[in-house]
CSV table of C-alpha atoms in Angstrom, one decimal:
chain,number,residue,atom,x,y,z
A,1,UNK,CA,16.6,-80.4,-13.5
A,2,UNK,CA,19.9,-81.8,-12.0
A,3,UNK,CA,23.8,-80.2,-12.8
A,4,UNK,CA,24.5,-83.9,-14.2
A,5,UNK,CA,24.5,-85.6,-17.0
A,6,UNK,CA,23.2,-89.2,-17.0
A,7,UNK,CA,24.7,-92.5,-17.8
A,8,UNK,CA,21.4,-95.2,-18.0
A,9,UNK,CA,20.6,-98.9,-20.0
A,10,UNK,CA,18.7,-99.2,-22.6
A,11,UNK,CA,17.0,-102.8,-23.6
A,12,UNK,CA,16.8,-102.0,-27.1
A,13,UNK,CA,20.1,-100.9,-28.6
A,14,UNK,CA,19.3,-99.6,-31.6
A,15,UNK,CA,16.7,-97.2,-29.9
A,16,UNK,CA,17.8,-93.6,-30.8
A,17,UNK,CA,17.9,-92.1,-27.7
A,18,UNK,CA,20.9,-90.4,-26.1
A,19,UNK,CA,24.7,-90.8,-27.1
A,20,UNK,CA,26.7,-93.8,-26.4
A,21,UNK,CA,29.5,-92.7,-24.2
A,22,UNK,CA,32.3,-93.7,-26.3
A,23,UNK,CA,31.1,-91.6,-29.5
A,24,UNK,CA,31.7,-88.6,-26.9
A,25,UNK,CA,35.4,-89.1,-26.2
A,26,UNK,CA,37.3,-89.8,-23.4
A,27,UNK,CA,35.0,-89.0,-19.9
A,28,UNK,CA,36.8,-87.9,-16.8
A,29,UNK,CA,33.3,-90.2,-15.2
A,30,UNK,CA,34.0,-93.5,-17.1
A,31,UNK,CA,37.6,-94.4,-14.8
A,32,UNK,CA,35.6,-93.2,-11.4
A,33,UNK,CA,34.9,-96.0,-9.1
A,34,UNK,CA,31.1,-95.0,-8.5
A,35,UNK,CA,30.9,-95.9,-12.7
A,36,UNK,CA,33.1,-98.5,-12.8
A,37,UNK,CA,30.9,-100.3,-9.8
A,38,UNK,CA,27.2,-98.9,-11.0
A,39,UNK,CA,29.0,-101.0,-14.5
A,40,UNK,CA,29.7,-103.9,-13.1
A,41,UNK,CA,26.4,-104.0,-10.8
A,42,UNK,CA,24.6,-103.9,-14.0
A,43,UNK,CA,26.6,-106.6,-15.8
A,44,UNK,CA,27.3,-104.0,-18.8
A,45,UNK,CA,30.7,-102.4,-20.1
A,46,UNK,CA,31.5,-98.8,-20.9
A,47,UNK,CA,31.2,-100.1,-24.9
A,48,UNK,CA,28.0,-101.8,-24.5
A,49,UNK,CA,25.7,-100.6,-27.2
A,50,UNK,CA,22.8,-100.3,-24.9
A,51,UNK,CA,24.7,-97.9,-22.7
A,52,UNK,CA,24.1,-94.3,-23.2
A,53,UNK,CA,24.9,-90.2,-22.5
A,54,UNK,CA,22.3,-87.5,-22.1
A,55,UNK,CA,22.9,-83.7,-20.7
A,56,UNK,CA,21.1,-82.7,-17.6
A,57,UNK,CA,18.4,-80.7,-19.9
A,58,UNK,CA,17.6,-84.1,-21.4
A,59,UNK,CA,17.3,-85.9,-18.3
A,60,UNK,CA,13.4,-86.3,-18.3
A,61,UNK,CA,13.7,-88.2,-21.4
A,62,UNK,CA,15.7,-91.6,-19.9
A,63,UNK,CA,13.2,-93.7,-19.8
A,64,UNK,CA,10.4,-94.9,-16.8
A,65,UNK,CA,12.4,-97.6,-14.5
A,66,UNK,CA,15.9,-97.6,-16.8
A,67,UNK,CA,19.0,-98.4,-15.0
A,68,UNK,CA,20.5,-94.9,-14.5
A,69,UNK,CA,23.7,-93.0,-13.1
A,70,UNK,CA,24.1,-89.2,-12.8
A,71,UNK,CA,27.2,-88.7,-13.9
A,72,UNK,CA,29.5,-85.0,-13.2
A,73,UNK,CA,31.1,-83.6,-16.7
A,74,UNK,CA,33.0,-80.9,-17.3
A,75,UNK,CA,31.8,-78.1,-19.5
A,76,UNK,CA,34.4,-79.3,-22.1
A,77,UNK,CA,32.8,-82.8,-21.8
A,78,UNK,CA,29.3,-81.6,-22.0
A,79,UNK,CA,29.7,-79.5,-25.0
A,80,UNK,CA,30.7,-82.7,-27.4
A,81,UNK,CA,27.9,-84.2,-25.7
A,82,UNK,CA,25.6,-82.0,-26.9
A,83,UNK,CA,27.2,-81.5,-30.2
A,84,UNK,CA,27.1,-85.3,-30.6
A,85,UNK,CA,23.0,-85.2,-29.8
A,86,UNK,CA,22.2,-82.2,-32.3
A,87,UNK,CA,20.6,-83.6,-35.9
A,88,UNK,CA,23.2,-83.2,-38.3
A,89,UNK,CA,22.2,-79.8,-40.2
A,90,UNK,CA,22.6,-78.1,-36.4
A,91,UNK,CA,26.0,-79.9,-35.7
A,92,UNK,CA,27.3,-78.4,-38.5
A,93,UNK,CA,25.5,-74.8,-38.0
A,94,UNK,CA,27.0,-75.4,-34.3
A,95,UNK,CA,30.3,-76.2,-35.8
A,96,UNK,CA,30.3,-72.6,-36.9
A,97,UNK,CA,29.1,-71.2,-33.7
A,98,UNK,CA,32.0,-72.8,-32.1
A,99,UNK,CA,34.5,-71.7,-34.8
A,100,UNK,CA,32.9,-68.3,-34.1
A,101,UNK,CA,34.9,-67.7,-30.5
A,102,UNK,CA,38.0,-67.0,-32.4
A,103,UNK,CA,36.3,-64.4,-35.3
A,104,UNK,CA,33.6,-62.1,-34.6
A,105,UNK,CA,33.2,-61.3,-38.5
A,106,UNK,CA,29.8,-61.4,-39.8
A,107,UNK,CA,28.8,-62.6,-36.0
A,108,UNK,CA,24.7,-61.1,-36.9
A,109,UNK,CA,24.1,-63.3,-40.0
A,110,UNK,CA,26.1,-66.4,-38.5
A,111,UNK,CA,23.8,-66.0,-35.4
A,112,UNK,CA,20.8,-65.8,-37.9
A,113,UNK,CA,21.6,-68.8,-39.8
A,114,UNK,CA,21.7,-70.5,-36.4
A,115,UNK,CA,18.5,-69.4,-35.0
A,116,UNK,CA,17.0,-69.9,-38.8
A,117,UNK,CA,18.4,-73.7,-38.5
A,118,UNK,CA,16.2,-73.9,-35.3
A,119,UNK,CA,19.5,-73.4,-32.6
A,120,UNK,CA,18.3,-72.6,-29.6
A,121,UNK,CA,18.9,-69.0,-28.4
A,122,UNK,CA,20.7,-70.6,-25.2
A,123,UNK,CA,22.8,-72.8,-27.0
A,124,UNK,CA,23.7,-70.2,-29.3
A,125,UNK,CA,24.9,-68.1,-26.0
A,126,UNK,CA,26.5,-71.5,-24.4
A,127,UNK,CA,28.2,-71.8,-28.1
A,128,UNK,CA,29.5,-68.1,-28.9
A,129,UNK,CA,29.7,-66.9,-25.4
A,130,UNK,CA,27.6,-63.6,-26.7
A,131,UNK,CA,25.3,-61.2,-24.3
A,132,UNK,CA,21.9,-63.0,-24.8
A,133,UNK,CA,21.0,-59.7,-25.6
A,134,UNK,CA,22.8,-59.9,-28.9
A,135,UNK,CA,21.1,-63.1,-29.5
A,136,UNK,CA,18.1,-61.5,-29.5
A,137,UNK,CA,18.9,-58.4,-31.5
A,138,UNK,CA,20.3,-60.7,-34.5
A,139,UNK,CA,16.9,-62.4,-34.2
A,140,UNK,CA,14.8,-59.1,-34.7
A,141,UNK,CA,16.9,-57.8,-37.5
């Protein structure tokens, strides 16, 4: 597994794999010269449709001989990329997670819900910035 993230092609653009970079926000990455030229070398854009995002943990999954970049992001950046990638019921269950940093009230059933909702245990530390042991301990209760 690599610290970057990925930036590769896609032929089909309505395949459902990764995130289009532009759905993320603004990326530090997109103005560098090494994306700007890897862009232009592949005749694409930064808002082509077939042009997508995925975290280092998801790099396996660009596809066998796809035109791809790794790309450095800040831990800012790679947080709303993998908010962006969670289903919908764990955005919003990581929504919480997030809004958690600032309140610790009722931390063991939020963390619960979570790991109910099938969050990972590591994204829920990455999320609430908890002891992974605490993680676990709401799990067991």
């Amino acid at each position: 597994m690599t610290d970057d993230a990925y930036l590769f092609l896609l032929d089909d653009a309505s395949a459902q794999l990764g995130v289009v970079p532009a759905a993320v926000g603004d990326l530090a990455c997109m103005e560098t010269p090494a994306v700007r030229a890897w862009l232009d070398a592949q005749g694409s854009t930064p808002t082509s449709p077939h042009l997508r995002l995925l975290p280092p943990e998801e790099s396996a999954a660009v596809p066998e001989g796809a035109e791809r970049l790794p790309v450095p992001l800040s831990e800012e950046e790679l947080n709303r990329l993998r908010h962006r990638m969670a289903p919908e019921p764990l955005a919003r269950v990581e929504e919480e997670l997030l809004a958690y940093r600032d309140c610790a009230g009722g931390r063991d059933g939020l963390i619960g819900r979570a790991l109910a909702a099938g969050v990972a245990p590591h994204r829920i530390v990455e999320l609430t910035g908890v002891d992974p042991a605490t993680v676990t301990a709401a799990a067991s209760s």
